PDB file of C-alpha atoms in Angstrom:
ATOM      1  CA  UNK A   1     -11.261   0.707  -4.216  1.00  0.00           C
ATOM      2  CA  UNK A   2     -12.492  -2.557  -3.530  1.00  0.00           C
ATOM      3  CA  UNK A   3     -14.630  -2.451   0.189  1.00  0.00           C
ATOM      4  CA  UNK A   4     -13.433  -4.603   3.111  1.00  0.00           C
ATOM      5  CA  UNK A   5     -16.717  -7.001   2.496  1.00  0.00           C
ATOM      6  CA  UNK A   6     -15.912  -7.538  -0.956  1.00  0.00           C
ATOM      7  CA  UNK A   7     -11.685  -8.218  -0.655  1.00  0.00           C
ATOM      8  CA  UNK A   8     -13.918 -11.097   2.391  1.00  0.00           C
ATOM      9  CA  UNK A   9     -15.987 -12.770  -0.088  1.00  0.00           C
ATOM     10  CA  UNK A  10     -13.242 -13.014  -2.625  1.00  0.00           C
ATOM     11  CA  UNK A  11     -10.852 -14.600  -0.087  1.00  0.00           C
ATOM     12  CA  UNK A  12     -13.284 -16.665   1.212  1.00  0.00           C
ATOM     13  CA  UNK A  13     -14.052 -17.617  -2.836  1.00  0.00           C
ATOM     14  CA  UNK A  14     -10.323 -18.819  -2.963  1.00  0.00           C
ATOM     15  CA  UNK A  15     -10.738 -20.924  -0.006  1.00  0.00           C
ATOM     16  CA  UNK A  16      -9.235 -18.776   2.474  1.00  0.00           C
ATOM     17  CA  UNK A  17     -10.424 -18.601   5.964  1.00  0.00           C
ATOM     18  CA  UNK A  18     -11.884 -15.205   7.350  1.00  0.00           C
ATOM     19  CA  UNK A  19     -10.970 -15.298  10.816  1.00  0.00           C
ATOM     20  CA  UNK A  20     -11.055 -12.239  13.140  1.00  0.00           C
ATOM     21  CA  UNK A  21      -7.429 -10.829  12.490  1.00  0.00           C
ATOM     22  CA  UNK A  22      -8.072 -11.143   8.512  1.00  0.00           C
ATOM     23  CA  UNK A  23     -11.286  -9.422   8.917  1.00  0.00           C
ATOM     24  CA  UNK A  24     -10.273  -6.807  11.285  1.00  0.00           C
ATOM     25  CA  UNK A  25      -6.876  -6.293   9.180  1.00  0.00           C
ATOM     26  CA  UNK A  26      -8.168  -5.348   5.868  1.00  0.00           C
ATOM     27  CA  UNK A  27     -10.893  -2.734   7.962  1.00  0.00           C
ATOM     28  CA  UNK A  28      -7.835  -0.939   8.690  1.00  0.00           C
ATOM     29  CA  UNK A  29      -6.331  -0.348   5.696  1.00  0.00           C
ATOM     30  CA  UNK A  30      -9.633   0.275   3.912  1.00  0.00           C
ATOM     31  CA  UNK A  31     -10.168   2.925   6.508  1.00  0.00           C
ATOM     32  CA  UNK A  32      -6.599   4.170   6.557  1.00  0.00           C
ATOM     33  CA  UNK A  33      -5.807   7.762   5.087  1.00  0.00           C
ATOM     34  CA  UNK A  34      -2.289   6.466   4.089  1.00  0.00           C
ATOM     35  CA  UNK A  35       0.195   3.408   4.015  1.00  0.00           C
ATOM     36  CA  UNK A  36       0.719   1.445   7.144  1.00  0.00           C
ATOM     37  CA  UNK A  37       3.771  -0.048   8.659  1.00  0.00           C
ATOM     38  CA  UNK A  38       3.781  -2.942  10.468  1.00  0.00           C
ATOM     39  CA  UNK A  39       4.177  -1.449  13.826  1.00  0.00           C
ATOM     40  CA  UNK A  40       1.360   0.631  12.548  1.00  0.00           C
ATOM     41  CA  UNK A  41      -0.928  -2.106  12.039  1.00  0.00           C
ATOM     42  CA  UNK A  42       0.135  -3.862  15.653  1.00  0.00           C
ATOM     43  CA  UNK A  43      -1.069  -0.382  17.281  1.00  0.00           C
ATOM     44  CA  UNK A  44      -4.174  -0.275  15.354  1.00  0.00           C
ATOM     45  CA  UNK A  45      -4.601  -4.010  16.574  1.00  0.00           C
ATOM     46  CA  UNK A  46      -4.008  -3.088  20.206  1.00  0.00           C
ATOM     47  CA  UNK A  47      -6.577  -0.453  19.866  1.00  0.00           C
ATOM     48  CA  UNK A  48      -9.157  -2.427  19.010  1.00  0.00           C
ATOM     49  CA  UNK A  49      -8.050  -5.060  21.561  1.00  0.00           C
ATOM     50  CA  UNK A  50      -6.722  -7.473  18.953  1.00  0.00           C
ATOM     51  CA  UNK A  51      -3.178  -9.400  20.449  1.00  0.00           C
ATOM     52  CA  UNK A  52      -1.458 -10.178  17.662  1.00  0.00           C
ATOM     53  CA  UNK A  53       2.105 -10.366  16.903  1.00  0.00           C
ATOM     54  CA  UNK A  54       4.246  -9.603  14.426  1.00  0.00           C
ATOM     55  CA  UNK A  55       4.883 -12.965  12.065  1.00  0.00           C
ATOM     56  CA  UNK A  56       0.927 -13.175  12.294  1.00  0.00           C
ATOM     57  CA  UNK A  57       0.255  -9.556  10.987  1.00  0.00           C
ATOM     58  CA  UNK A  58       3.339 -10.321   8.230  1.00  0.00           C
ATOM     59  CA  UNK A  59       1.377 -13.964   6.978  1.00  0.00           C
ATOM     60  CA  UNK A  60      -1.795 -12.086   6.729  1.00  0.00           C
ATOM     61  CA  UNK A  61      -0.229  -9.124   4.517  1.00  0.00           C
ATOM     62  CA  UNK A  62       1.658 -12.028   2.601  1.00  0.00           C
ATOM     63  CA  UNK A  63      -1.609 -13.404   1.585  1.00  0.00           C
ATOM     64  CA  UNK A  64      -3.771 -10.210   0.629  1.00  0.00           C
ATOM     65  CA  UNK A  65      -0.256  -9.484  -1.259  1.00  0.00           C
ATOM     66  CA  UNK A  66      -0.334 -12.755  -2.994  1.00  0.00           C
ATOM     67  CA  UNK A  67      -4.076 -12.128  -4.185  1.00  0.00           C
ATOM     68  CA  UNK A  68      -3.594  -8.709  -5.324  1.00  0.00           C
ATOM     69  CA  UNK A  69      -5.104  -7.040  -2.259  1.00  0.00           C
ATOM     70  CA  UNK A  70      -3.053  -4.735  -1.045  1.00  0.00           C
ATOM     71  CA  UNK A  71       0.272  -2.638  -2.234  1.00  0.00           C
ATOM     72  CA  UNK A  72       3.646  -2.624  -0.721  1.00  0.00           C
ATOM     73  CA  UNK A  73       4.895   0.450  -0.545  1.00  0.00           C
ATOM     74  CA  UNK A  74       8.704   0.431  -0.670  1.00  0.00           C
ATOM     75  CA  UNK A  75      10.355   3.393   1.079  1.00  0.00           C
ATOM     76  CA  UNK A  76      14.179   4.527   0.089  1.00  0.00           C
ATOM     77  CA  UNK A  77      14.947   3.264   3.609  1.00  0.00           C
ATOM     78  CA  UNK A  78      14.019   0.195   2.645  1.00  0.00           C
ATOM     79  CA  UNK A  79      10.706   0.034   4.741  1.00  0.00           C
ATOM     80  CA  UNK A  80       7.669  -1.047   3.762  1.00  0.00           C
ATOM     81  CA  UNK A  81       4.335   0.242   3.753  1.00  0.00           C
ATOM     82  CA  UNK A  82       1.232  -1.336   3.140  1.00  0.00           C
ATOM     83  CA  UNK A  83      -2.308   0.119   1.826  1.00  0.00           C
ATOM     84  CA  UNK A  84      -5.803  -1.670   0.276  1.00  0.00           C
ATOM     85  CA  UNK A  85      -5.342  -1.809  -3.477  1.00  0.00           C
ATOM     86  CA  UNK A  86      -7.168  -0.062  -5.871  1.00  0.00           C
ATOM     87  CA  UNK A  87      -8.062  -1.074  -9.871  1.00  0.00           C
ATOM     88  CA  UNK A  88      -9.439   2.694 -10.821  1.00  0.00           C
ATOM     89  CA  UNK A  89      -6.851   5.020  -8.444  1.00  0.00           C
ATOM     90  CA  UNK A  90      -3.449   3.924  -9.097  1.00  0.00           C
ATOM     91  CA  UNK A  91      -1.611   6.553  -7.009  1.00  0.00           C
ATOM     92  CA  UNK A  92       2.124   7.253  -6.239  1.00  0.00           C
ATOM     93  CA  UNK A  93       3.260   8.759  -2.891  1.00  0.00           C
ATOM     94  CA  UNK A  94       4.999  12.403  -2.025  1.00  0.00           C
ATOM     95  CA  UNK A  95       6.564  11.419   1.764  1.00  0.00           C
ATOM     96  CA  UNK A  96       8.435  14.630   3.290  1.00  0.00           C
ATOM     97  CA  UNK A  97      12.019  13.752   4.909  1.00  0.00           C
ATOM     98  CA  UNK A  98      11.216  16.162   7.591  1.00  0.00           C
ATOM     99  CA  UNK A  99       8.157  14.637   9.521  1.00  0.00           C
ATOM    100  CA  UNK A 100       7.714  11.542   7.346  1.00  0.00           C
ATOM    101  CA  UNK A 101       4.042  12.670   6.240  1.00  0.00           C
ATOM    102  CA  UNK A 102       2.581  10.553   3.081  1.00  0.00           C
ATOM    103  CA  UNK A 103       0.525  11.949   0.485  1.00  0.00           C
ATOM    104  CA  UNK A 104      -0.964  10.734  -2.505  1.00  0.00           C
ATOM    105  CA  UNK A 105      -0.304  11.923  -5.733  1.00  0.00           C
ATOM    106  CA  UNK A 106      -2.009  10.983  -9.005  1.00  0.00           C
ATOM    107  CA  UNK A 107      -0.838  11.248 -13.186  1.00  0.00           C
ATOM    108  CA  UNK A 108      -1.753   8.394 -14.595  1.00  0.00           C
ATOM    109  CA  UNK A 109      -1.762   9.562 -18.731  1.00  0.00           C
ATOM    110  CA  UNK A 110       1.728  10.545 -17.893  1.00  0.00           C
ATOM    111  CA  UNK A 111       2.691   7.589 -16.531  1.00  0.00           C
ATOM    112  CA  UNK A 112       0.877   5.188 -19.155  1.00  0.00           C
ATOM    113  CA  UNK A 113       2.333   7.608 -21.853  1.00  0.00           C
ATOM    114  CA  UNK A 114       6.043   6.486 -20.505  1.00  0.00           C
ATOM    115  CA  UNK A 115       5.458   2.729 -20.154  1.00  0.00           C
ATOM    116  CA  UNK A 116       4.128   2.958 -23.922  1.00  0.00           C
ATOM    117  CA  UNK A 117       7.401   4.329 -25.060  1.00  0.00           C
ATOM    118  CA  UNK A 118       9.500   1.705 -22.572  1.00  0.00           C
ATOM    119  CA  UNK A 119       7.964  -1.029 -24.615  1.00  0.00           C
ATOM    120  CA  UNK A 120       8.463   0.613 -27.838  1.00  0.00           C
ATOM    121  CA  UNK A 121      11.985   1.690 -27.201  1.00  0.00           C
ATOM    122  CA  UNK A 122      13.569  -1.063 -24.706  1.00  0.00           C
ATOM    123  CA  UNK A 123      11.112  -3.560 -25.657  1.00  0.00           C
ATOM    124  CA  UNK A 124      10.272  -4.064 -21.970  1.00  0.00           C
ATOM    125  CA  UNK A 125       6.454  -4.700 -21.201  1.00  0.00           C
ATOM    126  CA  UNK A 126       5.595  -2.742 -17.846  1.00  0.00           C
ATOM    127  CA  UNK A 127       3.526  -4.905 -15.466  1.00  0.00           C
ATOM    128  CA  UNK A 128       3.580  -2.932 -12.332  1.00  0.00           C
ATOM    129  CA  UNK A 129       5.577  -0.104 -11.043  1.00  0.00           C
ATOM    130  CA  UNK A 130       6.025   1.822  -7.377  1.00  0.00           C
ATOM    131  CA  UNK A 131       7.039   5.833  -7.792  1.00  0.00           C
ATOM    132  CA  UNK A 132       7.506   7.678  -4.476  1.00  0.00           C
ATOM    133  CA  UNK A 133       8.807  11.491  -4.081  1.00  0.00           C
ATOM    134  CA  UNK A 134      11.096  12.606  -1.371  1.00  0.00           C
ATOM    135  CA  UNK A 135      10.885  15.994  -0.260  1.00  0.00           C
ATOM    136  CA  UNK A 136       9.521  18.243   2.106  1.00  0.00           C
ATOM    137  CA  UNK A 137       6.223  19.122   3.214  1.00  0.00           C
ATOM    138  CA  UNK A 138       4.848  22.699   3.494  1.00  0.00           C
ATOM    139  CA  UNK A 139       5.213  23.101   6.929  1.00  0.00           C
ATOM    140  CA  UNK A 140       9.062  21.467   7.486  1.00  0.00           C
ATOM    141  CA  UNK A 141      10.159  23.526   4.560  1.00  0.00           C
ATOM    142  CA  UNK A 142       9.045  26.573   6.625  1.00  0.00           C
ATOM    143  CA  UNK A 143      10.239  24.598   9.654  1.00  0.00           C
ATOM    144  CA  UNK A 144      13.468  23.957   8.829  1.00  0.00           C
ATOM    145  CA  UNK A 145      14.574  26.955   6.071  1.00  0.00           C
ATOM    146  CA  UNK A 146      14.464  24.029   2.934  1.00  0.00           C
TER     147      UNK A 146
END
């Protein structure tokens, strides 16, 4: 995973500023355990004592987007999640219906192995794919009989 400093200097190599919000943005979701919404991110913000508001927070994901920096995580509900991007730990996501937890979950040969045959057989070249699991978690299959 590339570090917060590094995702900076490459920014700032493309002629983009690094002001405060930027800088303070891509901390959190290098230091995040799991996606972040929006509304996520704002809190974070607030915590740290960061006003910011929402179109700001969505320009400054649209540009680490546009460079490759960070993931959007598209949910069945149609939200979307954001999280640092990683070259050597492409990752898909198991998120329990019961209490929305997010875990990551990892088979890349398996998944390679398929987008082999999907150009072979359909003659489709795989660029980039999102693969999330809906289930439930340990503890809301126990809390709710599933």
């Amino acid at each position: 995973m590339a570090t917060p400093h590094q995702v900076l200097v490459d920014l700032k190599s493309r002629g983009e500023r690094i002001t405060e919000i930027r800088r303070v943005l891509v901390d959190i979701l290098a230091k995040s355990q799991k996606p972040l919404s929006v509304q996520d991110i704002l809190a974070k913000l607030k915590i740290r004592c960061i006003e910011a508001n929402k179109t700001t927070v969505y320009r400054q994901l649209e540009t680490l987007h546009k460079y490759n920096f960070i993931y959007e995580v598209r949910l069945a509900d149609r939200s979307v999640l954001y999280e640092l991007a990683s070259e050597d730990d492409h990752h898909h996501h198991l998120v329990c219906l019961g209490c929305g937890a997010i875990e990551d979950v990892s088979f890349k040969d398996d998944v390679e192995r398929q987008e082999k045959n999907i150009l072979k057989t359909k003659k489709f070249k795989v660029v980039r794919h999102s693969l999330e699991f809906f289930g439930w978690c340990a503890k809301c299959q126990k809390k709710y009989g599933k």
